[in-house]
Amino acid sequence: MQPDINDEIDIMGILLDRVDYYKASQRIMEFLESPGAKIVVTPNAEIIMAAQKNKKLKDAVNSADLSLPDGIGVVLASRLLGRPLEQRTTGFDLMMELLKMAADRKLSIFLLGGKPGVAEDAAKNIKKKFPGIRVAGTHHGYFDESGEEKVVGIINEASPDILFVAMGAPKQEIFMAKNRDKLRCRVAMGVGGSLDVLSGKVRRAPVFMQRAGLEWLYRLITQPSRFRRMSVLPLFLFNVIFRRGK
Ligand code: UDP
């Protein structure tokens, strides 16, 4: 079933689906039944800002089949635009839902991204946490355009049901959009730094901070190098207010 146009929200030219985890999982289940690779992206304030200057990123995000509103910035922007989203839907949490679904249905996954060794460690932990899941393959995310064809070949050889692409923005979004017709999988989803968390390399914010919409603060405290990246949030909200009604 095609989504209703009212189920979308446009934030600075980036289209987001107004979905919660349940609806997102339903859509992905439909994708798993249909032919061809479907792309899932999770734009946050940082990606929306970067897309204003990066047309490839903007086109890649807007050509996705499902675009989840990730991050508290996007939720605040939706309120400012009078089309409030109830909650943020993080790539990490949706990935958890999909891993559970994959284990229940004996589906196969491929983990692409992170420094060498990270995807393998994440795979070990995933197999422990989600018995029954089939890990069709893993590959690190440090290759340039000349290495892309080889990586697509490795993924296609493994032919997973779900491909998780954890190379950060804009690399993961552009990789998925560019290769969507070549990729032999049902769903490809961009999941940012999720493999770092699943490998045990990076910790997620405590649940109370996640619930309070303060995950960004935790990441800022634990990874101060993110300050420059995060400083776009006030600018993002300013832009949303400024463009309102235009
Ligand atoms: N990464 C990668 N290839 C690259 C650049 C980055 O695989 O060329 C990985 C990096 O190792 C990290 C992830 O992409 O695991 C990006 O994490 P970040 O925390 O920046 O993503 P976010 O969750 O904020 O989107």
PDB file of C-alpha atoms and ligand atoms in Angstrom:
ATOM      1  CA  MET A   1       0.000   0.000   0.000  1.00  0.00           C
ATOM      2  CA  GLN A   2       1.372   3.420  -0.958  1.00  0.00           C
ATOM      3  CA  PRO A   3       1.588   5.987   1.866  1.00  0.00           C
ATOM      4  CA  ASP A   4      -0.768   8.942   1.888  1.00  0.00           C
ATOM      5  CA  ILE A   5       0.926  12.268   1.123  1.00  0.00           C
ATOM      6  CA  ASN A   6      -0.328  13.503   4.521  1.00  0.00           C
ATOM      7  CA  ASP A   7       1.904  10.889   6.044  1.00  0.00           C
ATOM      8  CA  GLU A   8       4.916  12.905   4.959  1.00  0.00           C
ATOM      9  CA  ILE A   9       6.457  16.041   6.384  1.00  0.00           C
ATOM     10  CA  ASP A  10       8.780  18.350   4.458  1.00  0.00           C
ATOM     11  CA  ILE A  11      11.555  19.895   6.558  1.00  0.00           C
ATOM     12  CA  MET A  12      13.744  22.234   4.527  1.00  0.00           C
ATOM     13  CA  GLY A  13      13.188  20.222   1.349  1.00  0.00           C
ATOM     14  CA  ILE A  14      13.774  16.856   2.993  1.00  0.00           C
ATOM     15  CA  LEU A  15      10.800  14.495   3.030  1.00  0.00           C
ATOM     16  CA  LEU A  16      10.199  12.487   6.156  1.00  0.00           C
ATOM     17  CA  ASP A  17       7.585   9.813   6.783  1.00  0.00           C
ATOM     18  CA  ARG A  18       5.330  10.356   9.769  1.00  0.00           C
ATOM     19  CA  VAL A  19       5.780   6.885  11.189  1.00  0.00           C
ATOM     20  CA  ASP A  20       6.355   5.284  14.550  1.00  0.00           C
ATOM     21  CA  TYR A  21       8.328   2.072  15.066  1.00  0.00           C
ATOM     22  CA  TYR A  22       5.253  -0.062  14.505  1.00  0.00           C
ATOM     23  CA  LYS A  23       4.343   1.577  11.183  1.00  0.00           C
ATOM     24  CA  ALA A  24       7.975   1.605  10.066  1.00  0.00           C
ATOM     25  CA  SER A  25       8.306  -2.123  10.799  1.00  0.00           C
ATOM     26  CA  GLN A  26       5.064  -2.794   8.885  1.00  0.00           C
ATOM     27  CA  ARG A  27       6.393  -0.935   5.855  1.00  0.00           C
ATOM     28  CA  ILE A  28       9.653  -2.849   6.029  1.00  0.00           C
ATOM     29  CA  MET A  29       7.767  -6.141   6.207  1.00  0.00           C
ATOM     30  CA  GLU A  30       6.028  -5.121   2.965  1.00  0.00           C
ATOM     31  CA  PHE A  31       9.416  -4.268   1.447  1.00  0.00           C
ATOM     32  CA  LEU A  32      10.697  -7.719   2.382  1.00  0.00           C
ATOM     33  CA  GLU A  33       7.893  -9.281   0.345  1.00  0.00           C
ATOM     34  CA  SER A  34       8.420  -7.192  -2.787  1.00  0.00           C
ATOM     35  CA  PRO A  35      11.110  -7.464  -5.474  1.00  0.00           C
ATOM     36  CA  GLY A  36      14.093  -5.089  -5.706  1.00  0.00           C
ATOM     37  CA  ALA A  37      16.093  -3.322  -3.005  1.00  0.00           C
ATOM     38  CA  LYS A  38      14.171  -0.792  -0.889  1.00  0.00           C
ATOM     39  CA  ILE A  39      16.096   1.951   0.841  1.00  0.00           C
ATOM     40  CA  VAL A  40      15.540   3.189   4.410  1.00  0.00           C
ATOM     41  CA  VAL A  41      17.182   6.396   5.686  1.00  0.00           C
ATOM     42  CA  THR A  42      16.995   8.199   9.031  1.00  0.00           C
ATOM     43  CA  PRO A  43      17.622  11.934   8.539  1.00  0.00           C
ATOM     44  CA  ASN A  44      18.378  13.994  11.631  1.00  0.00           C
ATOM     45  CA  ALA A  45      18.957  17.757  11.921  1.00  0.00           C
ATOM     46  CA  GLU A  46      22.606  17.356  10.971  1.00  0.00           C
ATOM     47  CA  ILE A  47      21.796  15.444   7.776  1.00  0.00           C
ATOM     48  CA  ILE A  48      19.038  17.899   6.808  1.00  0.00           C
ATOM     49  CA  MET A  49      21.484  20.787   7.202  1.00  0.00           C
ATOM     50  CA  ALA A  50      24.222  18.974   5.271  1.00  0.00           C
ATOM     51  CA  ALA A  51      21.743  18.196   2.486  1.00  0.00           C
ATOM     52  CA  GLN A  52      21.153  21.925   1.932  1.00  0.00           C
ATOM     53  CA  LYS A  53      24.689  22.130   0.544  1.00  0.00           C
ATOM     54  CA  ASN A  54      25.073  18.609  -0.782  1.00  0.00           C
ATOM     55  CA  LYS A  55      22.692  17.851  -3.645  1.00  0.00           C
ATOM     56  CA  LYS A  56      23.815  14.231  -3.914  1.00  0.00           C
ATOM     57  CA  LEU A  57      22.884  13.705  -0.266  1.00  0.00           C
ATOM     58  CA  LYS A  58      19.553  15.519  -0.696  1.00  0.00           C
ATOM     59  CA  ASP A  59      18.623  13.448  -3.773  1.00  0.00           C
ATOM     60  CA  ALA A  60      19.746  10.256  -2.064  1.00  0.00           C
ATOM     61  CA  VAL A  61      17.606  10.927   1.024  1.00  0.00           C
ATOM     62  CA  ASN A  62      14.581  12.026  -0.982  1.00  0.00           C
ATOM     63  CA  SER A  63      14.726   8.989  -3.261  1.00  0.00           C
ATOM     64  CA  ALA A  64      14.525   6.574  -0.308  1.00  0.00           C
ATOM     65  CA  ASP A  65      11.458   4.372   0.153  1.00  0.00           C
ATOM     66  CA  LEU A  66      11.187   5.113   3.859  1.00  0.00           C
ATOM     67  CA  SER A  67      12.613   8.137   5.641  1.00  0.00           C
ATOM     68  CA  LEU A  68      12.474   8.099   9.437  1.00  0.00           C
ATOM     69  CA  PRO A  69      12.565  11.242  11.550  1.00  0.00           C
ATOM     70  CA  ASP A  70      15.634  10.658  13.702  1.00  0.00           C
ATOM     71  CA  GLY A  71      16.634  12.927  16.568  1.00  0.00           C
ATOM     72  CA  ILE A  72      14.987  15.415  18.855  1.00  0.00           C
ATOM     73  CA  GLY A  73      15.804  18.311  16.470  1.00  0.00           C
ATOM     74  CA  VAL A  74      13.477  16.876  13.837  1.00  0.00           C
ATOM     75  CA  VAL A  75      10.691  16.411  16.402  1.00  0.00           C
ATOM     76  CA  LEU A  76      11.063  20.056  17.530  1.00  0.00           C
ATOM     77  CA  ALA A  77      11.051  21.210  13.894  1.00  0.00           C
ATOM     78  CA  SER A  78       7.837  19.260  13.220  1.00  0.00           C
ATOM     79  CA  ARG A  79       6.195  21.100  16.147  1.00  0.00           C
ATOM     80  CA  LEU A  80       7.375  24.458  14.834  1.00  0.00           C
ATOM     81  CA  LEU A  81       5.855  23.557  11.466  1.00  0.00           C
ATOM     82  CA  GLY A  82       2.504  22.721  13.089  1.00  0.00           C
ATOM     83  CA  ARG A  83       2.726  19.063  12.016  1.00  0.00           C
ATOM     84  CA  PRO A  84       3.975  17.522  15.260  1.00  0.00           C
ATOM     85  CA  LEU A  85       5.628  14.148  15.178  1.00  0.00           C
ATOM     86  CA  GLU A  86       4.917  12.189  18.320  1.00  0.00           C
ATOM     87  CA  GLN A  87       8.368  10.781  18.695  1.00  0.00           C
ATOM     88  CA  ARG A  88      11.738  10.397  17.108  1.00  0.00           C
ATOM     89  CA  THR A  89      12.436   7.035  15.503  1.00  0.00           C
ATOM     90  CA  THR A  90      16.114   6.322  15.820  1.00  0.00           C
ATOM     91  CA  GLY A  91      17.930   4.143  13.330  1.00  0.00           C
ATOM     92  CA  PHE A  92      19.393   2.142  16.223  1.00  0.00           C
ATOM     93  CA  ASP A  93      16.022   1.283  17.761  1.00  0.00           C
ATOM     94  CA  LEU A  94      14.481   0.363  14.417  1.00  0.00           C
ATOM     95  CA  MET A  95      17.525  -1.792  13.714  1.00  0.00           C
ATOM     96  CA  MET A  96      16.831  -3.633  16.996  1.00  0.00           C
ATOM     97  CA  GLU A  97      13.230  -4.258  15.880  1.00  0.00           C
ATOM     98  CA  LEU A  98      14.454  -5.547  12.536  1.00  0.00           C
ATOM     99  CA  LEU A  99      17.042  -7.829  14.133  1.00  0.00           C
ATOM    100  CA  LYS A 100      14.295  -9.324  16.285  1.00  0.00           C
ATOM    101  CA  MET A 101      12.088  -9.755  13.232  1.00  0.00           C
ATOM    102  CA  ALA A 102      14.989 -11.297  11.284  1.00  0.00           C
ATOM    103  CA  ALA A 103      15.672 -13.791  14.084  1.00  0.00           C
ATOM    104  CA  ASP A 104      11.972 -14.778  14.315  1.00  0.00           C
ATOM    105  CA  ARG A 105      11.680 -15.249  10.566  1.00  0.00           C
ATOM    106  CA  LYS A 106      15.150 -16.704  10.021  1.00  0.00           C
ATOM    107  CA  LEU A 107      16.075 -13.867   7.672  1.00  0.00           C
ATOM    108  CA  SER A 108      19.656 -13.057   6.773  1.00  0.00           C
ATOM    109  CA  ILE A 109      21.493  -9.799   7.388  1.00  0.00           C
ATOM    110  CA  PHE A 110      24.715  -8.208   6.137  1.00  0.00           C
ATOM    111  CA  LEU A 111      26.622  -5.655   8.216  1.00  0.00           C
ATOM    112  CA  LEU A 112      28.565  -3.058   6.238  1.00  0.00           C
ATOM    113  CA  GLY A 113      30.524  -0.294   7.930  1.00  0.00           C
ATOM    114  CA  GLY A 114      32.729   0.736  10.802  1.00  0.00           C
ATOM    115  CA  LYS A 115      36.463   0.290  11.164  1.00  0.00           C
ATOM    116  CA  PRO A 116      37.932  -3.144  10.301  1.00  0.00           C
ATOM    117  CA  GLY A 117      36.789  -5.676  12.912  1.00  0.00           C
ATOM    118  CA  VAL A 118      33.815  -3.662  14.184  1.00  0.00           C
ATOM    119  CA  ALA A 119      31.199  -5.361  11.964  1.00  0.00           C
ATOM    120  CA  GLU A 120      32.575  -8.802  12.925  1.00  0.00           C
ATOM    121  CA  ASP A 121      32.372  -7.997  16.659  1.00  0.00           C
ATOM    122  CA  ALA A 122      28.874  -6.594  16.174  1.00  0.00           C
ATOM    123  CA  ALA A 123      27.877  -9.789  14.328  1.00  0.00           C
ATOM    124  CA  LYS A 124      29.087 -11.960  17.242  1.00  0.00           C
ATOM    125  CA  ASN A 125      27.041  -9.931  19.744  1.00  0.00           C
ATOM    126  CA  ILE A 126      23.988  -9.892  17.459  1.00  0.00           C
ATOM    127  CA  LYS A 127      24.085 -13.696  17.114  1.00  0.00           C
ATOM    128  CA  LYS A 128      24.213 -14.011  20.925  1.00  0.00           C
ATOM    129  CA  LYS A 129      21.369 -11.537  21.476  1.00  0.00           C
ATOM    130  CA  PHE A 130      19.170 -12.712  18.590  1.00  0.00           C
ATOM    131  CA  PRO A 131      19.555 -16.500  18.295  1.00  0.00           C
ATOM    132  CA  GLY A 132      18.300 -17.789  14.960  1.00  0.00           C
ATOM    133  CA  ILE A 133      19.440 -14.792  12.971  1.00  0.00           C
ATOM    134  CA  ARG A 134      21.562 -15.541   9.914  1.00  0.00           C
ATOM    135  CA  VAL A 135      24.541 -13.250   9.361  1.00  0.00           C
ATOM    136  CA  ALA A 136      25.264 -13.588   5.642  1.00  0.00           C
ATOM    137  CA  GLY A 137      28.385 -11.410   5.769  1.00  0.00           C
ATOM    138  CA  THR A 138      30.241  -8.399   7.132  1.00  0.00           C
ATOM    139  CA  HIS A 139      32.565  -5.766   5.654  1.00  0.00           C
ATOM    140  CA  HIS A 140      34.249  -2.656   7.003  1.00  0.00           C
ATOM    141  CA  GLY A 141      33.207   0.760   5.713  1.00  0.00           C
ATOM    142  CA  TYR A 142      36.577   2.184   4.741  1.00  0.00           C
ATOM    143  CA  PHE A 143      36.758   1.971   0.957  1.00  0.00           C
ATOM    144  CA  ASP A 144      36.655   4.640  -1.723  1.00  0.00           C
ATOM    145  CA  GLU A 145      34.590   4.796  -4.915  1.00  0.00           C
ATOM    146  CA  SER A 146      37.045   2.542  -6.738  1.00  0.00           C
ATOM    147  CA  GLY A 147      36.420  -0.189  -4.163  1.00  0.00           C
ATOM    148  CA  GLU A 148      32.644   0.120  -4.288  1.00  0.00           C
ATOM    149  CA  GLU A 149      32.022  -2.388  -7.054  1.00  0.00           C
ATOM    150  CA  LYS A 150      33.983  -5.035  -5.183  1.00  0.00           C
ATOM    151  CA  VAL A 151      31.997  -4.411  -2.005  1.00  0.00           C
ATOM    152  CA  VAL A 152      28.687  -4.583  -3.890  1.00  0.00           C
ATOM    153  CA  GLY A 153      29.918  -7.899  -5.362  1.00  0.00           C
ATOM    154  CA  ILE A 154      30.642  -9.273  -1.872  1.00  0.00           C
ATOM    155  CA  ILE A 155      27.183  -8.212  -0.647  1.00  0.00           C
ATOM    156  CA  ASN A 156      25.498  -9.738  -3.700  1.00  0.00           C
ATOM    157  CA  GLU A 157      27.395 -12.980  -3.270  1.00  0.00           C
ATOM    158  CA  ALA A 158      25.940 -13.149   0.267  1.00  0.00           C
ATOM    159  CA  SER A 159      22.523 -11.976  -1.018  1.00  0.00           C
ATOM    160  CA  PRO A 160      21.108 -10.931   2.391  1.00  0.00           C
ATOM    161  CA  ASP A 161      17.482 -10.059   3.117  1.00  0.00           C
ATOM    162  CA  ILE A 162      18.514  -6.939   5.045  1.00  0.00           C
ATOM    163  CA  LEU A 163      21.678  -4.892   4.510  1.00  0.00           C
ATOM    164  CA  PHE A 164      22.641  -2.522   7.346  1.00  0.00           C
ATOM    165  CA  VAL A 165      24.894   0.266   6.089  1.00  0.00           C
ATOM    166  CA  ALA A 166      26.795   1.912   8.934  1.00  0.00           C
ATOM    167  CA  MET A 167      29.174   4.345   7.260  1.00  0.00           C
ATOM    168  CA  GLY A 168      27.759   7.618   8.566  1.00  0.00           C
ATOM    169  CA  ALA A 169      26.254  10.443   6.474  1.00  0.00           C
ATOM    170  CA  PRO A 170      26.592  11.251   3.618  1.00  0.00           C
ATOM    171  CA  LYS A 171      28.559   8.158   2.608  1.00  0.00           C
ATOM    172  CA  GLN A 172      25.913   5.593   3.539  1.00  0.00           C
ATOM    173  CA  GLU A 173      22.973   7.418   1.922  1.00  0.00           C
ATOM    174  CA  ILE A 174      24.893   8.064  -1.303  1.00  0.00           C
ATOM    175  CA  PHE A 175      26.184   4.473  -1.412  1.00  0.00           C
ATOM    176  CA  MET A 176      22.664   3.057  -1.091  1.00  0.00           C
ATOM    177  CA  ALA A 177      21.066   5.420  -3.629  1.00  0.00           C
ATOM    178  CA  LYS A 178      23.837   4.905  -6.176  1.00  0.00           C
ATOM    179  CA  ASN A 179      23.779   1.115  -5.938  1.00  0.00           C
ATOM    180  CA  ARG A 180      20.096   0.451  -5.355  1.00  0.00           C
ATOM    181  CA  ASP A 181      19.604  -1.155  -8.775  1.00  0.00           C
ATOM    182  CA  LYS A 182      22.680  -3.337  -8.350  1.00  0.00           C
ATOM    183  CA  LEU A 183      22.198  -4.475  -4.753  1.00  0.00           C
ATOM    184  CA  ARG A 184      20.810  -7.953  -4.269  1.00  0.00           C
ATOM    185  CA  CYS A 185      18.928  -7.498  -1.007  1.00  0.00           C
ATOM    186  CA  ARG A 186      15.346  -6.666  -0.043  1.00  0.00           C
ATOM    187  CA  VAL A 187      16.042  -3.782   2.310  1.00  0.00           C
ATOM    188  CA  ALA A 188      19.109  -1.567   2.746  1.00  0.00           C
ATOM    189  CA  MET A 189      19.059   0.694   5.773  1.00  0.00           C
ATOM    190  CA  GLY A 190      21.497   3.416   6.859  1.00  0.00           C
ATOM    191  CA  VAL A 191      22.300   3.028  10.563  1.00  0.00           C
ATOM    192  CA  GLY A 192      25.182   5.467  11.244  1.00  0.00           C
ATOM    193  CA  GLY A 193      27.305   4.515  14.227  1.00  0.00           C
ATOM    194  CA  SER A 194      25.076   1.579  15.309  1.00  0.00           C
ATOM    195  CA  LEU A 195      27.725  -1.077  14.689  1.00  0.00           C
ATOM    196  CA  ASP A 196      30.079   0.756  17.048  1.00  0.00           C
ATOM    197  CA  VAL A 197      27.407   0.379  19.748  1.00  0.00           C
ATOM    198  CA  LEU A 198      26.603  -3.248  18.883  1.00  0.00           C
ATOM    199  CA  SER A 199      30.288  -4.183  18.878  1.00  0.00           C
ATOM    200  CA  GLY A 200      30.586  -2.772  22.407  1.00  0.00           C
ATOM    201  CA  LYS A 201      32.982  -0.033  21.276  1.00  0.00           C
ATOM    202  CA  VAL A 202      30.611   2.844  22.079  1.00  0.00           C
ATOM    203  CA  ARG A 203      27.868   3.010  24.725  1.00  0.00           C
ATOM    204  CA  ARG A 204      24.414   4.442  24.150  1.00  0.00           C
ATOM    205  CA  ALA A 205      22.958   7.068  26.478  1.00  0.00           C
ATOM    206  CA  PRO A 206      21.127   5.784  29.590  1.00  0.00           C
ATOM    207  CA  VAL A 207      17.442   5.157  28.869  1.00  0.00           C
ATOM    208  CA  PHE A 208      16.263   8.083  31.042  1.00  0.00           C
ATOM    209  CA  MET A 209      18.337  10.443  28.882  1.00  0.00           C
ATOM    210  CA  GLN A 210      17.001   8.881  25.678  1.00  0.00           C
ATOM    211  CA  ARG A 211      13.429   9.287  26.969  1.00  0.00           C
ATOM    212  CA  ALA A 212      14.072  12.909  27.913  1.00  0.00           C
ATOM    213  CA  GLY A 213      15.321  13.625  24.385  1.00  0.00           C
ATOM    214  CA  LEU A 214      18.840  14.175  25.711  1.00  0.00           C
ATOM    215  CA  GLU A 215      20.771  11.527  23.836  1.00  0.00           C
ATOM    216  CA  TRP A 216      22.589  14.302  21.972  1.00  0.00           C
ATOM    217  CA  LEU A 217      23.857  15.665  25.320  1.00  0.00           C
ATOM    218  CA  TYR A 218      25.228  12.282  26.332  1.00  0.00           C
ATOM    219  CA  ARG A 219      27.008  11.909  23.003  1.00  0.00           C
ATOM    220  CA  LEU A 220      28.399  15.400  23.364  1.00  0.00           C
ATOM    221  CA  ILE A 221      29.773  14.680  26.837  1.00  0.00           C
ATOM    222  CA  THR A 222      31.223  11.278  25.920  1.00  0.00           C
ATOM    223  CA  GLN A 223      32.492  12.332  22.468  1.00  0.00           C
ATOM    224  CA  PRO A 224      33.340  16.070  22.727  1.00  0.00           C
ATOM    225  CA  SER A 225      34.771  15.953  19.197  1.00  0.00           C
ATOM    226  CA  ARG A 226      31.136  15.940  18.008  1.00  0.00           C
ATOM    227  CA  PHE A 227      30.674  19.529  19.196  1.00  0.00           C
ATOM    228  CA  ARG A 228      31.194  21.086  15.759  1.00  0.00           C
ATOM    229  CA  ARG A 229      28.760  18.649  14.143  1.00  0.00           C
ATOM    230  CA  MET A 230      26.126  19.209  16.824  1.00  0.00           C
ATOM    231  CA  SER A 231      26.389  22.958  16.809  1.00  0.00           C
ATOM    232  CA  VAL A 232      24.199  22.919  13.676  1.00  0.00           C
ATOM    233  CA  LEU A 233      21.119  22.165  15.805  1.00  0.00           C
ATOM    234  CA  PRO A 234      20.291  25.771  16.810  1.00  0.00           C
ATOM    235  CA  LEU A 235      20.995  26.899  13.251  1.00  0.00           C
ATOM    236  CA  PHE A 236      18.707  24.159  11.976  1.00  0.00           C
ATOM    237  CA  LEU A 237      15.815  25.287  14.210  1.00  0.00           C
ATOM    238  CA  PHE A 238      16.435  28.918  13.252  1.00  0.00           C
ATOM    239  CA  ASN A 239      16.216  27.951   9.572  1.00  0.00           C
ATOM    240  CA  VAL A 240      12.980  26.048  10.143  1.00  0.00           C
ATOM    241  CA  ILE A 241      11.402  29.090  11.859  1.00  0.00           C
ATOM    242  CA  PHE A 242      12.741  31.477   9.237  1.00  0.00           C
ATOM    243  CA  ARG A 243      11.415  29.447   6.315  1.00  0.00           C
ATOM    244  CA  ARG A 244       8.022  28.788   7.934  1.00  0.00           C
ATOM    245  CA  GLY A 245       5.191  29.878   5.699  1.00  0.00           C
ATOM    246  CA  LYS A 246       7.513  30.706   2.793  1.00  0.00           C
TER     247      LYS A 246
HETATM  248  N1  UDP B   1      32.478   5.078   8.844  1.00  0.00           N
HETATM  249  C1  UDP B   1      32.708   4.156   7.844  1.00  0.00           C
HETATM  250  N2  UDP B   1      33.306   4.581   6.706  1.00  0.00           N
HETATM  251  C2  UDP B   1      33.701   5.870   6.509  1.00  0.00           C
HETATM  252  C3  UDP B   1      33.436   6.804   7.529  1.00  0.00           C
HETATM  253  C4  UDP B   1      32.807   6.382   8.692  1.00  0.00           C
HETATM  254  O1  UDP B   1      32.360   2.981   7.983  1.00  0.00           O
HETATM  255  O2  UDP B   1      34.249   6.168   5.441  1.00  0.00           O
HETATM  256  C5  UDP B   1      31.814   4.615  10.070  1.00  0.00           C
HETATM  257  C6  UDP B   1      32.500   5.004  11.362  1.00  0.00           C
HETATM  258  O3  UDP B   1      33.522   4.065  11.668  1.00  0.00           O
HETATM  259  C7  UDP B   1      31.340   4.969  12.340  1.00  0.00           C
HETATM  260  C8  UDP B   1      30.135   5.334  11.468  1.00  0.00           C
HETATM  261  O4  UDP B   1      30.566   5.233  10.131  1.00  0.00           O
HETATM  262  O5  UDP B   1      31.169   3.650  12.805  1.00  0.00           O
HETATM  263  C9  UDP B   1      29.629   6.763  11.654  1.00  0.00           C
HETATM  264  O6  UDP B   1      29.326   6.966  12.936  1.00  0.00           O
HETATM  265  P1  UDP B   1      28.667   8.316  13.454  1.00  0.00           P
HETATM  266  O7  UDP B   1      28.633   8.187  14.926  1.00  0.00           O
HETATM  267  O8  UDP B   1      29.323   9.480  12.822  1.00  0.00           O
HETATM  268  O9  UDP B   1      27.213   8.196  12.829  1.00  0.00           O
HETATM  269  P2  UDP B   1      25.840   8.748  13.378  1.00  0.00           P
HETATM  270  O10 UDP B   1      25.288   7.648  14.231  1.00  0.00           O
HETATM  271  O11 UDP B   1      26.108  10.028  14.110  1.00  0.00           O
HETATM  272  O12 UDP B   1      25.080   8.924  12.103  1.00  0.00           O
END
